[in-house]
Short mmCIF file of C-alpha atoms and ligand atoms in Angstrom, two decimals:
data_model
loop_
_atom_site.label_atom_id
_atom_site.label_comp_id
_atom_site.label_asym_id
_atom_site.label_seq_id
_atom_site.Cartn_x
_atom_site.Cartn_y
_atom_site.Cartn_z
CA UNK A 1 -18.83 -9.19 45.36
CA UNK A 2 -18.85 -11.12 42.19
CA UNK A 3 -21.10 -10.66 39.30
CA UNK A 4 -23.12 -13.31 37.60
CA UNK A 5 -21.74 -13.24 34.07
CA UNK A 6 -18.23 -12.77 33.03
CA UNK A 7 -17.39 -12.03 29.28
CA UNK A 8 -13.98 -12.21 27.53
CA UNK A 9 -14.01 -9.46 24.99
CA UNK A 10 -12.20 -7.97 22.20
CA UNK A 11 -13.67 -4.85 20.33
CA UNK A 12 -16.63 -4.59 18.04
CA UNK A 13 -18.12 -7.97 18.20
CA UNK A 14 -17.79 -8.41 21.82
CA UNK A 15 -19.45 -4.87 22.39
CA UNK A 16 -22.45 -5.81 20.36
CA UNK A 17 -22.61 -9.23 22.24
CA UNK A 18 -22.44 -7.33 25.47
CA UNK A 19 -25.00 -4.66 24.23
CA UNK A 20 -27.39 -7.80 23.47
CA UNK A 21 -26.47 -9.49 27.04
CA UNK A 22 -27.70 -6.25 28.81
CA UNK A 23 -30.99 -6.46 27.01
CA UNK A 24 -31.62 -9.82 28.66
CA UNK A 25 -30.01 -9.76 32.24
CA UNK A 26 -29.43 -6.47 34.23
CA UNK A 27 -26.15 -4.76 33.32
CA UNK A 28 -25.03 -4.83 36.97
CA UNK A 29 -24.73 -8.70 36.73
CA UNK A 30 -22.09 -8.51 33.85
CA UNK A 31 -18.21 -8.23 33.91
CA UNK A 32 -16.32 -7.58 30.78
CA UNK A 33 -12.71 -8.55 30.68
CA UNK A 34 -11.19 -6.74 27.85
CA UNK A 35 -8.20 -7.08 25.69
CA UNK A 36 -5.55 -4.38 25.74
CA UNK A 37 -3.16 -6.11 23.59
CA UNK A 38 -4.32 -3.61 20.77
CA UNK A 39 -3.47 -0.48 22.94
CA UNK A 40 -1.01 2.01 21.34
CA UNK A 41 0.59 5.28 22.13
CA UNK A 42 0.17 7.82 19.60
CA UNK A 43 0.76 11.70 19.96
CA UNK A 44 1.82 11.01 23.44
CA UNK A 45 -1.59 9.44 24.23
CA UNK A 46 -2.41 6.12 25.46
CA UNK A 47 -5.25 4.76 23.42
CA UNK A 48 -7.08 1.55 24.48
CA UNK A 49 -9.31 0.71 21.26
CA UNK A 50 -11.30 -2.33 22.83
CA UNK A 51 -11.95 -0.81 25.98
CA UNK A 52 -13.37 2.49 24.22
CA UNK A 53 -15.28 0.47 21.58
CA UNK A 54 -17.09 -1.49 24.42
CA UNK A 55 -17.64 1.57 26.52
CA UNK A 56 -18.91 3.77 23.65
CA UNK A 57 -21.26 0.71 22.60
CA UNK A 58 -22.71 0.17 26.07
CA UNK A 59 -23.25 4.11 26.30
CA UNK A 60 -25.11 4.03 22.88
CA UNK A 61 -22.79 6.56 21.64
CA UNK A 62 -20.78 4.26 19.27
CA UNK A 63 -20.74 5.15 15.51
CA UNK A 64 -22.91 2.31 14.24
CA UNK A 65 -21.29 2.29 10.50
CA UNK A 66 -17.80 1.94 11.68
CA UNK A 67 -18.12 0.07 14.80
CA UNK A 68 -15.56 2.14 16.61
CA UNK A 69 -15.38 5.86 17.77
CA UNK A 70 -18.27 8.28 18.51
CA UNK A 71 -21.24 8.92 16.42
CA UNK A 72 -21.61 12.34 15.09
CA UNK A 73 -17.80 12.78 15.50
CA UNK A 74 -15.85 15.60 14.01
CA UNK A 75 -12.25 15.54 12.77
CA UNK A 76 -10.96 19.18 13.24
CA UNK A 77 -7.77 18.04 15.07
CA UNK A 78 -6.87 15.48 12.66
CA UNK A 79 -7.62 17.58 9.67
CA UNK A 80 -5.44 20.45 11.21
CA UNK A 81 -2.45 18.10 11.42
CA UNK A 82 -2.21 18.44 7.32
CA UNK A 83 -0.67 21.93 7.93
CA UNK A 84 2.47 20.06 9.29
CA UNK A 85 2.76 17.39 6.49
CA UNK A 86 4.99 19.69 4.27
CA UNK A 87 7.53 20.49 7.07
CA UNK A 88 7.73 17.01 8.80
CA UNK A 89 11.14 15.52 8.72
CA UNK A 90 11.38 12.17 7.05
CA UNK A 91 12.44 10.12 9.91
CA UNK A 92 9.74 11.59 12.20
CA UNK A 93 6.37 9.73 13.01
CA UNK A 94 4.92 12.97 14.72
CA UNK A 95 1.56 14.12 13.55
CA UNK A 96 0.47 10.84 11.90
CA UNK A 97 -3.12 10.73 10.61
CA UNK A 98 -3.28 7.14 9.77
CA UNK A 99 -5.10 6.32 12.88
CA UNK A 100 -8.14 8.38 13.04
CA UNK A 101 -8.64 10.13 16.36
CA UNK A 102 -11.98 12.16 16.33
CA UNK A 103 -12.18 15.38 18.19
CA UNK A 104 -14.41 13.90 21.17
CA UNK A 105 -12.72 10.54 21.15
CA UNK A 106 -9.56 12.49 21.80
CA UNK A 107 -10.86 13.73 25.37
CA UNK A 108 -11.08 10.05 26.48
CA UNK A 109 -7.51 9.55 25.43
CA UNK A 110 -6.43 12.67 26.93
CA UNK A 111 -8.14 11.85 30.26
CA UNK A 112 -6.72 8.29 30.31
CA UNK A 113 -3.21 9.44 29.59
CA UNK A 114 -3.57 12.25 32.33
CA UNK A 115 -4.68 9.69 34.95
CA UNK A 116 -2.22 7.11 34.14
CA UNK A 117 0.56 9.97 34.35
CA UNK A 118 -0.62 10.53 37.86
CA UNK A 119 -0.10 6.86 38.63
CA UNK A 120 -3.44 5.59 38.55
CA UNK A 121 -3.96 1.92 37.42
CA UNK A 122 -5.62 1.39 34.19
CA UNK A 123 -8.32 -0.66 36.05
CA UNK A 124 -9.12 2.55 37.86
CA UNK A 125 -9.20 4.81 35.02
CA UNK A 126 -11.30 2.49 32.93
CA UNK A 127 -13.89 2.39 35.90
CA UNK A 128 -13.66 6.03 36.04
CA UNK A 129 -14.32 6.52 32.14
CA UNK A 130 -17.09 3.78 32.26
CA UNK A 131 -18.81 5.71 35.21
CA UNK A 132 -18.58 8.99 33.23
CA UNK A 133 -20.41 7.37 30.21
CA UNK A 134 -22.93 5.76 32.88
CA UNK A 135 -22.07 2.13 31.75
CA UNK A 136 -23.12 -0.15 34.40
CA UNK A 137 -21.19 -3.23 32.98
CA UNK A 138 -18.19 -3.65 35.14
CA UNK A 139 -15.48 -3.13 32.59
CA UNK A 140 -11.99 -4.54 33.61
CA UNK A 141 -8.82 -4.18 31.21
CA UNK A 142 -7.20 -7.74 31.38
CA UNK A 143 -4.16 -6.46 32.95
CA UNK A 144 -2.76 -3.12 34.47
CA UNK A 145 0.59 -3.75 32.53
CA UNK A 146 1.64 -3.73 28.84
CA UNK A 147 1.07 -6.77 26.77
CA UNK A 148 1.41 -5.61 23.16
CA UNK A 149 0.21 -7.75 20.28
CA UNK A 150 2.81 -8.02 17.71
CA UNK A 151 2.26 -9.30 14.24
CA UNK A 152 4.93 -11.21 12.02
CA UNK A 153 4.27 -10.62 8.44
CA UNK A 154 4.64 -13.30 5.89
CA UNK A 155 7.39 -11.17 4.20
CA UNK A 156 9.42 -11.44 7.42
CA UNK A 157 8.80 -8.11 9.08
CA UNK A 158 7.14 -7.58 12.53
CA UNK A 159 4.68 -4.76 13.25
CA UNK A 160 2.37 -3.64 16.02
CA UNK A 161 -1.12 -4.76 15.96
CA UNK A 162 -2.64 -1.38 15.11
CA UNK A 163 0.02 -0.81 12.25
CA UNK A 164 -1.18 -4.28 10.85
CA UNK A 165 -4.87 -3.59 11.38
CA UNK A 166 -5.11 0.16 10.39
CA UNK A 167 -2.11 1.34 8.77
CA UNK A 168 -1.75 -1.90 6.58
CA UNK A 169 -5.59 -2.34 6.49
CA UNK A 170 -5.16 -5.96 7.54
CA UNK A 171 -4.50 -6.72 3.84
CA UNK A 172 -0.99 -8.29 4.22
CA UNK A 173 -0.75 -11.96 5.02
CA UNK A 174 0.46 -12.91 8.70
CA UNK A 175 2.98 -15.60 9.59
CA UNK A 176 2.46 -15.27 13.32
CA UNK A 177 1.21 -13.51 16.50
CA UNK A 178 3.18 -12.76 19.64
CA UNK A 179 2.60 -10.87 22.72
CA UNK A 180 5.19 -8.29 23.89
CA UNK A 181 4.65 -8.45 27.69
CA UNK A 182 6.17 -6.52 30.44
CA UNK A 183 5.44 -9.55 32.53
CA UNK A 184 2.63 -7.89 34.49
CA UNK A 185 -0.26 -10.49 35.52
CA UNK A 186 -3.94 -10.41 34.91
CA UNK A 187 -5.30 -8.10 37.70
CA UNK A 188 -6.67 -9.72 40.82
CA UNK A 189 -10.17 -8.60 39.90
CA UNK A 190 -9.86 -10.26 36.58
CA UNK A 191 -8.90 -13.50 38.25
CA UNK A 192 -11.59 -13.18 40.60
CA UNK A 193 -14.29 -12.57 37.90
CA UNK A 194 -13.03 -15.62 35.93
CA UNK A 195 -13.29 -17.71 39.17
CA UNK A 196 -16.48 -16.70 40.82
CA UNK A 197 -18.97 -15.78 37.96
CA UNK A 198 -21.73 -18.33 37.50
CA UNK A 199 -21.18 -18.40 33.88
CA UNK A 200 -18.23 -17.24 31.58
CA UNK A 201 -18.67 -16.36 28.01
CA UNK A 202 -16.07 -15.96 25.22
CA UNK A 203 -17.48 -13.32 23.02
CA UNK A 204 -17.52 -13.55 19.22
CA UNK A 205 -13.97 -11.83 19.03
CA UNK A 206 -10.92 -12.74 17.10
CA UNK A 207 -9.36 -15.74 18.68
CA UNK A 208 -5.87 -14.94 17.61
CA UNK A 209 -5.62 -11.40 18.48
CA UNK A 210 -8.47 -10.48 20.84
CA UNK A 211 -9.13 -13.69 23.01
CA UNK A 212 -5.35 -15.03 22.88
CA UNK A 213 -3.88 -11.87 24.80
CA UNK A 214 -6.12 -12.53 27.68
CA UNK A 215 -5.43 -16.26 27.59
CA UNK A 216 -1.58 -15.63 27.62
CA UNK A 217 -2.01 -14.12 30.87
CA UNK A 218 -0.60 -16.39 33.51
CA UNK A 219 -3.34 -18.44 35.22
CA UNK A 220 -6.14 -17.52 32.92
CA UNK A 221 -6.48 -20.78 30.76
CA UNK A 222 -5.96 -22.88 33.94
CA UNK A 223 -8.75 -21.05 35.65
CA UNK A 224 -11.00 -21.74 32.61
CA UNK A 225 -10.12 -25.11 32.09
CA UNK A 226 -10.93 -25.81 35.99
CA UNK A 227 -14.38 -24.56 35.28
CA UNK A 228 -14.81 -25.59 31.75
CA UNK A 229 -18.35 -26.89 32.14
CA UNK A 230 -19.67 -23.39 32.73
CA UNK A 231 -17.79 -21.72 29.99
CA UNK A 232 -19.40 -21.10 26.55
CA UNK A 233 -17.80 -19.53 23.69
CA UNK A 234 -19.69 -17.65 20.50
CA UNK A 235 -18.11 -18.32 17.31
CA UNK A 236 -16.92 -15.15 15.64
CA UNK A 237 -16.72 -17.28 12.35
CA UNK A 238 -20.02 -17.67 10.51
CA UNK A 239 -20.20 -19.67 7.16
CA UNK A 240 -16.51 -19.45 6.92
CA UNK A 241 -16.34 -15.51 7.34
CA UNK A 242 -15.51 -13.37 10.22
CA UNK A 243 -18.42 -11.46 11.58
CA UNK A 244 -15.86 -8.43 11.57
CA UNK A 245 -12.13 -8.22 10.73
CA UNK A 246 -9.42 -10.40 9.71
CA UNK A 247 -10.15 -13.48 11.84
CA UNK A 248 -11.16 -15.85 9.05
CA UNK A 249 -8.01 -14.97 6.78
CA UNK A 250 -5.71 -14.89 9.90
CA UNK A 251 -7.03 -18.60 10.71
CA UNK A 252 -5.83 -19.85 7.28
CA UNK A 253 -2.67 -17.90 7.30
CA UNK A 254 -1.80 -19.35 10.71
CA UNK A 255 -2.48 -22.77 9.64
CA UNK A 256 -5.98 -23.47 10.70
CA UNK A 257 -9.24 -23.97 8.56
CA UNK A 258 -11.60 -20.86 8.58
CA UNK A 259 -14.61 -22.59 9.97
CA UNK A 260 -16.44 -23.26 13.43
CA UNK A 261 -14.53 -26.61 13.70
CA UNK A 262 -11.33 -24.65 13.96
CA UNK A 263 -12.88 -22.54 16.57
CA UNK A 264 -14.00 -25.45 18.39
CA UNK A 265 -10.40 -26.86 18.33
CA UNK A 266 -9.00 -23.43 19.55
CA UNK A 267 -11.24 -23.34 22.48
CA UNK A 268 -12.15 -27.00 23.47
CA UNK A 269 -9.84 -27.32 26.41
CA UNK A 270 -11.34 -24.13 28.25
CA UNK A 271 -15.12 -24.16 27.09
CA UNK A 272 -17.69 -26.70 26.77
CA UNK A 273 -20.25 -25.37 24.35
CA UNK A 274 -19.81 -23.36 21.04
CA UNK A 275 -22.67 -21.31 19.72
CA UNK A 276 -22.73 -21.45 15.92
CA UNK A 277 -24.97 -20.05 13.33
CA UNK A 278 -27.62 -22.33 11.46
CA UNK A 279 -25.60 -21.97 8.43
CA UNK A 280 -22.86 -23.95 9.99
CA UNK A 281 -25.08 -26.78 11.17
CA UNK A 282 -23.59 -29.13 8.84
CA UNK A 283 -20.29 -28.71 10.87
CA UNK A 284 -21.96 -29.58 14.27
CA UNK A 285 -20.60 -33.00 14.22
CA UNK A 286 -17.06 -31.63 13.45
CA UNK A 287 -17.50 -29.13 16.48
CA UNK A 288 -18.37 -32.18 18.59
CA UNK A 289 -15.37 -34.22 17.34
CA UNK A 290 -13.31 -31.26 18.14
CA UNK A 291 -14.50 -31.66 21.85
CA UNK A 292 -17.11 -28.96 22.11
CA UNK A 293 -20.90 -29.32 22.26
CA UNK A 294 -22.40 -27.36 19.50
CA UNK A 295 -25.35 -24.86 20.17
CA UNK A 296 -27.10 -23.91 16.87
CA UNK A 297 -28.64 -20.31 17.09
CA UNK A 298 -28.60 -17.25 14.74
CA UNK A 299 -25.52 -15.48 15.61
CA UNK A 300 -25.39 -12.55 13.25
CA UNK A 301 -26.53 -9.61 15.35
CA UNK A 302 -28.53 -8.18 12.52
CA UNK A 303 -31.14 -6.59 14.76
CA UNK A 304 -31.81 -6.28 18.60
CA UNK A 305 -34.26 -9.22 18.74
CA UNK A 306 -31.87 -11.65 16.99
CA UNK A 307 -29.09 -10.50 19.34
CA UNK A 308 -31.09 -10.86 22.40
CA UNK A 309 -32.02 -14.46 21.44
CA UNK A 310 -28.28 -15.18 20.87
CA UNK A 311 -27.44 -13.88 24.31
CA UNK A 312 -30.23 -15.67 25.94
CA UNK A 313 -29.12 -19.07 24.29
CA UNK A 314 -25.42 -18.40 24.97
CA UNK A 315 -26.19 -18.18 28.84
CA UNK A 316 -28.75 -21.04 28.65
CA UNK A 317 -26.11 -23.24 27.09
CA UNK A 318 -24.22 -23.68 30.30
CA UNK A 319 -26.76 -22.97 32.81
N1 FO1 B 1 -9.91 1.54 13.19
C1 FO1 B 1 -9.61 1.69 11.76
O1 FO1 B 1 -9.90 0.82 10.97
N2 FO1 B 1 -9.14 2.91 11.55
C2 FO1 B 1 -8.91 3.84 12.39
O2 FO1 B 1 -8.47 4.99 12.12
C3 FO1 B 1 -9.22 3.52 13.69
C4 FO1 B 1 -9.09 4.48 14.57
C5 FO1 B 1 -9.40 4.14 15.94
C6 FO1 B 1 -9.53 5.26 17.05
C7 FO1 B 1 -9.79 4.89 18.18
C8 FO1 B 1 -10.32 3.79 18.66
O3 FO1 B 1 -10.82 3.43 20.00
C9 FO1 B 1 -10.45 2.71 17.79
C10 FO1 B 1 -10.07 3.11 16.41
N3 FO1 B 1 -10.23 2.08 15.39
C11 FO1 B 1 -9.66 2.49 14.10
C12 FO1 B 1 -10.44 0.86 15.62
C13 FO1 B 1 -9.34 -0.35 16.07
O4 FO1 B 1 -8.21 -0.10 15.54
C14 FO1 B 1 -9.70 -1.73 16.07
O5 FO1 B 1 -11.24 -1.98 15.82
C15 FO1 B 1 -9.40 -2.50 17.20
O6 FO1 B 1 -8.16 -2.38 17.64
C16 FO1 B 1 -9.72 -4.04 16.75
O7 FO1 B 1 -10.37 -4.75 17.83
#
């Protein structure tokens, strides 16, 4: 049974958009296809940051300041690793604390890792975690396989996405992005949700490292292009800046401009309308010239009412 609205999602921006969407349509009508290119293995645990950010946000449990992790979190486990910092061999990566895993958040990674080790699919485990948090939106990892986002640095090295984003604080210039894939496809349920939904939304997420990994899966772009007239994107760039994270700087470093016209160029083949903020109204013609219909509506989700209007206008743009 297909749900009415399918949303392509990264982390924080997508999670906030989904929360807004659920304030204007029943959560049971929404499917979220979530990027897993950011997934990482640390301390022997499988961590799926975007899935967790979406789950915790929809559960009302996200830390509102950070945008990731749990509100009211404690950090005893990470803090206790400091005991071993004086004995760790130089060539060891054990016990690292650069990626902050809160005590309660750790339970999610323990559960996910345990279930995957038993042979469960990430799709199944994600549904279990969502149900445990009473999340009614259908949450789908983009694939049950591994598709790791790798970032080529301008100085020539290559690092994993979390190395770039967290360890290097996305403060180093990038020269490229690639997806280190085990060749596994998008799940059948993902392809079905892309084919059968009434409306597909591309959330205000980073086009290069959040939406591109989903688009890189076999068949996804073709499915979207075939139903382009009912696909709408929300620009993650407002006034030349990213709503969150390094999307604007990445755009420039990867040879694009950091504005809504560049976003339109990236999405024109797969989506018909682009939601842009009034501060970018002067670029509406450039969006049209790039092949997308601009829809101007406040898109900085500063309060629930603005966010709800954004969600409503986004759906209305292609209905
Ligand atoms: N982001 C950070 O900037 N620093 C962290 O230490 C960090 C830890 C972390 C732990 C669990 C989790 O689900 C997310 C976490 N994030 C952290 C966020 C994450 O790295 C990024 O927001 C996404 O991967 C980008 O979408």
